[in-house]
Coordinates of C-alpha atoms in Angstrom, one line a residue:
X16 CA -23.3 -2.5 -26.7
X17 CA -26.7 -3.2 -24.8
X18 CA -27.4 -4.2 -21.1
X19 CA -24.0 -2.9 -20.4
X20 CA -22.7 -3.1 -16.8
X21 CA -23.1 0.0 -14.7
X22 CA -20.0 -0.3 -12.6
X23 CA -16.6 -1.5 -13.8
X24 CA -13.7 -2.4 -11.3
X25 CA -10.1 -2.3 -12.8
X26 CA -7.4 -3.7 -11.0
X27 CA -6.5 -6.0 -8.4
X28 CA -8.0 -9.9 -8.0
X29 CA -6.1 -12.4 -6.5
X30 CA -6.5 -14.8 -3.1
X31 CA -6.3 -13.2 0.4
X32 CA -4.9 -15.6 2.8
X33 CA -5.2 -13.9 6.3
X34 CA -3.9 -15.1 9.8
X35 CA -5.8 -13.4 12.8
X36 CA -3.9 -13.4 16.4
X37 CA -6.1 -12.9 19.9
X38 CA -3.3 -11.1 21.5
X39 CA -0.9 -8.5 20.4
X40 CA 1.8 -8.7 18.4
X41 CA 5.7 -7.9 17.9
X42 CA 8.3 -8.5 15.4
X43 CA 9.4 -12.1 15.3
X44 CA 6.2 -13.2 17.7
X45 CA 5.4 -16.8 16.8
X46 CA 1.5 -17.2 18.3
X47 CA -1.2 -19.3 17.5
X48 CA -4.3 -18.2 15.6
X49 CA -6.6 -18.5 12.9
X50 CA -5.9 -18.6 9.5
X51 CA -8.8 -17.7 6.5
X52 CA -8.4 -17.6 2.8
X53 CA -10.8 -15.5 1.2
X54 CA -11.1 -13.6 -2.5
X55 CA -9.3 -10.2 -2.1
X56 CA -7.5 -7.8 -4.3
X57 CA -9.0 -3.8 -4.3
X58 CA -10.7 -4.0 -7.2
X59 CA -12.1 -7.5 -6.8
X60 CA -13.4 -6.3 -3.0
X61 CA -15.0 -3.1 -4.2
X62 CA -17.0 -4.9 -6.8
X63 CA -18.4 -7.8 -4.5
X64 CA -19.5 -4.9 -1.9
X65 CA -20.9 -3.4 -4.9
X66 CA -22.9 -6.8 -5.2
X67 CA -23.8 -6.8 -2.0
X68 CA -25.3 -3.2 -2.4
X69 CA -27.1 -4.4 -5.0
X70 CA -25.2 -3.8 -7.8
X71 CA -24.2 -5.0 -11.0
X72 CA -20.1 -4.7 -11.4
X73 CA -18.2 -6.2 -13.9
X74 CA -14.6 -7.1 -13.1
X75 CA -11.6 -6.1 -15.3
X76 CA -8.6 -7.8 -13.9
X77 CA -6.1 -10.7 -14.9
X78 CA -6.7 -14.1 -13.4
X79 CA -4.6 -17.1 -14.0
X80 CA -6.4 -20.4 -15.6
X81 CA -4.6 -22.3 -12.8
X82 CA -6.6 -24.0 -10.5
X83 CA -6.8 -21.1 -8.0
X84 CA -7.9 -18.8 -10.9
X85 CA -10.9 -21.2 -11.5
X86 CA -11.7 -21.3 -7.8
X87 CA -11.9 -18.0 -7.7
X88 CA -13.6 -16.9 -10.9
X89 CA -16.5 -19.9 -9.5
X90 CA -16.4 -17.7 -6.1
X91 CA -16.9 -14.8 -8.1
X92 CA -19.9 -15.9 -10.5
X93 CA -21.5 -17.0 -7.2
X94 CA -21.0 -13.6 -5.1
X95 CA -23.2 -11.6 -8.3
X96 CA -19.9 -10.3 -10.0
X97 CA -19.8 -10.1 -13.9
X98 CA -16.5 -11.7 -14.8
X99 CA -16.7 -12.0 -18.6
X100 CA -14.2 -9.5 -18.9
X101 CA -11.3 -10.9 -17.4
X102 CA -8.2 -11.6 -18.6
X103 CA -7.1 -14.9 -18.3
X104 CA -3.4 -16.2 -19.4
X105 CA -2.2 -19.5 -19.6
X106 CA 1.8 -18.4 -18.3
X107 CA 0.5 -16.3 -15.8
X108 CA -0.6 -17.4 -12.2
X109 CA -3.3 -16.2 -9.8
X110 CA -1.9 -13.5 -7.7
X111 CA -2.3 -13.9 -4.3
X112 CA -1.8 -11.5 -1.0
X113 CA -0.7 -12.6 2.6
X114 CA -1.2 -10.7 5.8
X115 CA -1.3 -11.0 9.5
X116 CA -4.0 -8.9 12.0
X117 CA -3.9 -8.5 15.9
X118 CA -6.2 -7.1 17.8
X119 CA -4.8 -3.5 16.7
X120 CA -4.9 -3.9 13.2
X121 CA -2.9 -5.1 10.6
X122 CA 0.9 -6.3 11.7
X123 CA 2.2 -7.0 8.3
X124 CA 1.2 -7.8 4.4
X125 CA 3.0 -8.9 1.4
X126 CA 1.0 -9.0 -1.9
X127 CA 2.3 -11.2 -5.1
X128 CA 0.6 -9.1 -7.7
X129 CA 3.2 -9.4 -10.4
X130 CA 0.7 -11.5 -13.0
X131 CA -2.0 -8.1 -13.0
X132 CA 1.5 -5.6 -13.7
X133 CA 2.3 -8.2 -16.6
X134 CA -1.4 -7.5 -17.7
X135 CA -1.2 -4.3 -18.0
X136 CA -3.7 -2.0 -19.9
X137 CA -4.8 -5.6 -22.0
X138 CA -6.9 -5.5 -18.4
X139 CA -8.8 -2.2 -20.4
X140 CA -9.3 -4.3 -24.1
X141 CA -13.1 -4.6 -23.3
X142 CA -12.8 -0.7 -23.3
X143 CA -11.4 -0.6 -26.8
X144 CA -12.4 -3.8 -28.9
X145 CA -16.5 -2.3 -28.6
X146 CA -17.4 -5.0 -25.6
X147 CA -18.0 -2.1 -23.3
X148 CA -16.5 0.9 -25.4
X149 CA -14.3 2.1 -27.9
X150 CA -11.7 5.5 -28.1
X151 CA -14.5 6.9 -30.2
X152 CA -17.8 6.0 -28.3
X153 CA -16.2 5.3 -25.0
X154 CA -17.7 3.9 -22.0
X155 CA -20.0 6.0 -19.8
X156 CA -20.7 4.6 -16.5
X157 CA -19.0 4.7 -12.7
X158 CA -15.4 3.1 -13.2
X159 CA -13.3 1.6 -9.9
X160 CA -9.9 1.6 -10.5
X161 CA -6.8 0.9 -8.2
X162 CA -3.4 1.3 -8.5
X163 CA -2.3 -2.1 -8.8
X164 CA -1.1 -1.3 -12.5
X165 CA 2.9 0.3 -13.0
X166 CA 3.1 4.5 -12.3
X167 CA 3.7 4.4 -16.5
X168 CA 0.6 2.2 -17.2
X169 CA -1.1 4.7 -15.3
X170 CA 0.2 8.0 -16.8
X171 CA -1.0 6.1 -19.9
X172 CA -4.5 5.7 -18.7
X173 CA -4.7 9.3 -17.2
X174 CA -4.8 10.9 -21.3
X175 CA -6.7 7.5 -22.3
X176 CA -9.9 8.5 -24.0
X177 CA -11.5 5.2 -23.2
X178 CA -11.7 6.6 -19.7
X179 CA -13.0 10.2 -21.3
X180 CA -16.3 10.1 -20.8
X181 CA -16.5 7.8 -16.9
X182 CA -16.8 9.2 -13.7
X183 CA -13.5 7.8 -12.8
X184 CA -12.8 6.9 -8.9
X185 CA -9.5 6.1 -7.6
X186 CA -7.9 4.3 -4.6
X187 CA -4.6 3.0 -3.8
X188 CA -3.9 -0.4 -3.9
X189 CA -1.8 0.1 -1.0
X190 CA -0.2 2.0 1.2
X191 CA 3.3 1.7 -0.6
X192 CA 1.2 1.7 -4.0
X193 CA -0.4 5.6 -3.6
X194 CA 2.4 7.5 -5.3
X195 CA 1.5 5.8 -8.7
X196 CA -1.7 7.8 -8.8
X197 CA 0.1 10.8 -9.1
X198 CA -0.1 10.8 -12.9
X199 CA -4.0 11.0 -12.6
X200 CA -4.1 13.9 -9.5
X201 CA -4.8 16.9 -12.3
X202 CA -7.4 14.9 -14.0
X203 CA -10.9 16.3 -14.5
X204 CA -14.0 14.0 -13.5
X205 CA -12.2 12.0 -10.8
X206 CA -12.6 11.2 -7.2
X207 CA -9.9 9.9 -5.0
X208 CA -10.4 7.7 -2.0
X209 CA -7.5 8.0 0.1
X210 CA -6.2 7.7 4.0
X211 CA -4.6 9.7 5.8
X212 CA -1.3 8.6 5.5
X213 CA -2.1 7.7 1.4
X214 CA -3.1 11.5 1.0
X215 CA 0.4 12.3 2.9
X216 CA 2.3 10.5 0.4
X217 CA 0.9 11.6 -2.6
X218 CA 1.2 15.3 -1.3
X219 CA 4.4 14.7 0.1
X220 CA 3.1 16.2 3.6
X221 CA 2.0 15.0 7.1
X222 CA -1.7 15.0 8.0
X223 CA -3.6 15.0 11.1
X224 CA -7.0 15.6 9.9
X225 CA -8.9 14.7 6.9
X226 CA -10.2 18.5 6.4
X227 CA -6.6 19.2 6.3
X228 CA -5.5 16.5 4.2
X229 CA -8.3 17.0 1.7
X230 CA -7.6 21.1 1.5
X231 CA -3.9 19.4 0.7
X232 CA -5.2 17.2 -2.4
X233 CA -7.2 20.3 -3.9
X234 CA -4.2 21.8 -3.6
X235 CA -2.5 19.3 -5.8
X236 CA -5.1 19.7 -8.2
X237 CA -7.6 17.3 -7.3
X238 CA -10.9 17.4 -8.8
X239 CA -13.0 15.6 -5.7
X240 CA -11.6 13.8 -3.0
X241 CA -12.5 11.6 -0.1
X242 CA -10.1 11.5 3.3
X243 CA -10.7 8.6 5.7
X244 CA -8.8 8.4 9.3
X245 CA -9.9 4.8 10.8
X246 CA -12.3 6.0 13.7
X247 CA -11.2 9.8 13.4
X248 CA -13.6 11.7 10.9
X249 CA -13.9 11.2 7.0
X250 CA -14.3 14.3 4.3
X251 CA -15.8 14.5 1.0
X252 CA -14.3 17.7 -0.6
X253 CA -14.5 19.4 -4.1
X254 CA -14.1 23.1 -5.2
X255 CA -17.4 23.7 -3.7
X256 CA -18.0 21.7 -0.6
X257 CA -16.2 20.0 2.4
X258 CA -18.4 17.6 3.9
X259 CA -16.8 16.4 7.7
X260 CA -18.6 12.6 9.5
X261 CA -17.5 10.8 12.2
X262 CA -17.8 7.1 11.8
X263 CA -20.0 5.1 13.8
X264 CA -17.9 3.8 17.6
X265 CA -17.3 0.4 17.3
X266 CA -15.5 -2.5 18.5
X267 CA -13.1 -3.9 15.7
X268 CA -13.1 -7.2 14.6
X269 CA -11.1 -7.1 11.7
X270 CA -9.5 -4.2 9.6
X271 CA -8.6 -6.1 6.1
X272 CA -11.4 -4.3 3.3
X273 CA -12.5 -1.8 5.3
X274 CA -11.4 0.9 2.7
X275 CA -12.4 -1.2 -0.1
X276 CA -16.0 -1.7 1.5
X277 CA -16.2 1.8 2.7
X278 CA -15.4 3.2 -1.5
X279 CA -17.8 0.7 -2.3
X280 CA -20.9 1.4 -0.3
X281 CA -20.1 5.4 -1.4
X282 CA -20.2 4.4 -4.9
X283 CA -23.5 2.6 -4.7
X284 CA -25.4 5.2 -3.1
X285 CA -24.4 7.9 -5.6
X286 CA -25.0 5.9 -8.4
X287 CA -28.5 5.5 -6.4
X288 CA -28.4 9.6 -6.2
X289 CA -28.1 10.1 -2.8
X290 CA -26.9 13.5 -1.8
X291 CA -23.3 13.5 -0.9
X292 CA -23.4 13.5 2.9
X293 CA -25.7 10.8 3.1
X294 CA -24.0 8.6 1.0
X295 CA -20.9 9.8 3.3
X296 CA -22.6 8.6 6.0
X297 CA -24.1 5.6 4.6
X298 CA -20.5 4.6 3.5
X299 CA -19.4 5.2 7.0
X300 CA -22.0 3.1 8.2
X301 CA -21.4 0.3 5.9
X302 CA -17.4 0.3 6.8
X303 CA -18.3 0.1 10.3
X304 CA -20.3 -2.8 10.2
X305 CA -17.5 -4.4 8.2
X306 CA -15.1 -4.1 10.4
X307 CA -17.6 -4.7 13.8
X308 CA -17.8 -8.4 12.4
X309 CA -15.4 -10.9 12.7

């Protein structure tokens, strides 16, 4: 196992198809607009920030052979992401996720990620079959992985030891996806990367601040976590330190992978050892950028 990548991402990879509106929006408006389709998926978007970081990720996630699975595995190869470990099933379509942005953020979102909870932990074989680990000599680097997978195929991966030895860092797939990380909240060598409102849910509380909502996940039993609040402060806590930035002001162009780019741009400058508030800030930075351009 030489020239191994440093980075995996576990999870989500499917097609983001994304209609922006210039003006508001309210339940049942019918406005015109412009609609994109782009890769997405949290996994897949944390390791194509990674590549724009100058990474090297590898992606572990399940995507169809149909001919939206090639396009995308093509888009992939091209963006720098390693994509030899995917799993790819003939009965099993590309996933794909839908949502709609106004000027104040995203209105609604339906994802189709039922081909990835099908996967399940096969996603992990490179970990156990000796492409990138095994149970006994397991592998060592930074690991991204999202909650896409079933609350059970988590619990599963929480006592794996193919994940013993990785600085492990979780995010929720989505909002309504954050309570399946619940399994993992007690275990050792992991960082969270939640929102406010994820970090409410999976300590069954109401949060107004990220120092607060942090303080919440220690609590829980979290070894390291990291709170964002949109434009409100973000904080980096652990046992020993609470570490409180604002985010740059900016004008928001979009909102769709701001999380995913913000974990991303964290991850990168650690593995590059920068000390944790400037890779805070340099995260921030990155995420504000992100969401500054259309």
């Amino acid at each position: 196992m030489t020239d191994l990548p440093p980075i995996l991402c576990i999870g989500a990879a499917l097609w983001d198809v994304i209609g922006r509106s210039p003006a508001p929006m309210r339940p049942g408006a019918d406005v015109a607009g412009r609609m994109t389709r782009q890769c997405g998926g949290v996994a897949l978007n944390i390791a194509m920030a990674l590549a724009r970081q100058g990474q090297r990720p590898a992606l572990l996630a399940a995507i169809g052979r149909d001919t939206m699975g090639a396009a995308l595995v093509a888009e992939l190869n091209a963006r720098g992401v390693e994509t030899a470990y995917l799993y790819r099933a003939h009965d099993l379509p590309t996933d794909a996720y839908m949502a709609i942005e106004d000027p104040n953020g995203l209105v609604a979102a339906i994802a189709d990620s039922h081909s990835m909870e099908a996967a399940g932990l096969r996603l992990t074989d490179p970990l156990r079959d000796g492409r990138l680990g095994t149970p006994q000599a397991p592998f060592m680097g930074m690991i991204a992985l999202d909650s896409g997978l079933t609350e059970a195929q988590l619990r599963d991966l929480a006592t794996d030891p193919v994940l013993a030895r990785a600085d492990l860092r979780l995010v929720p797939a989505s909002n309504g996806k954050a309570e399946r990380l619940r399994p993992m909240l007690t275990r050792p060598n992991t960082t969270f990367y939640v929102n406010l409102e994820e970090a409410g849910l999976l300590c069954d509380q109401r949060f107004t601040t990220t120092p607060q909502a942090t303080r919440a996940m220690l609590a829980h039993g979290v070894a390291r976590v990291l709170v964002t609040g949109g434009a409100a402060p973000a904080t980096d806590a652990d046992a020993h330190d609470l570490i409180t930035r604002t985010p740059p002001a900016v004008q928001p162009r979009r909102v769709t992978g701001a999380g995913d780019t913000f974990m991303a741009a964290h991850m990168a400058a650690e593995h590059a050892g920068q000390p944790r508030a400037q890779a805070l800030e340099h995260a921030l930075q990155i995420a504000a950028d992100h969401v500054a351009t259309p």
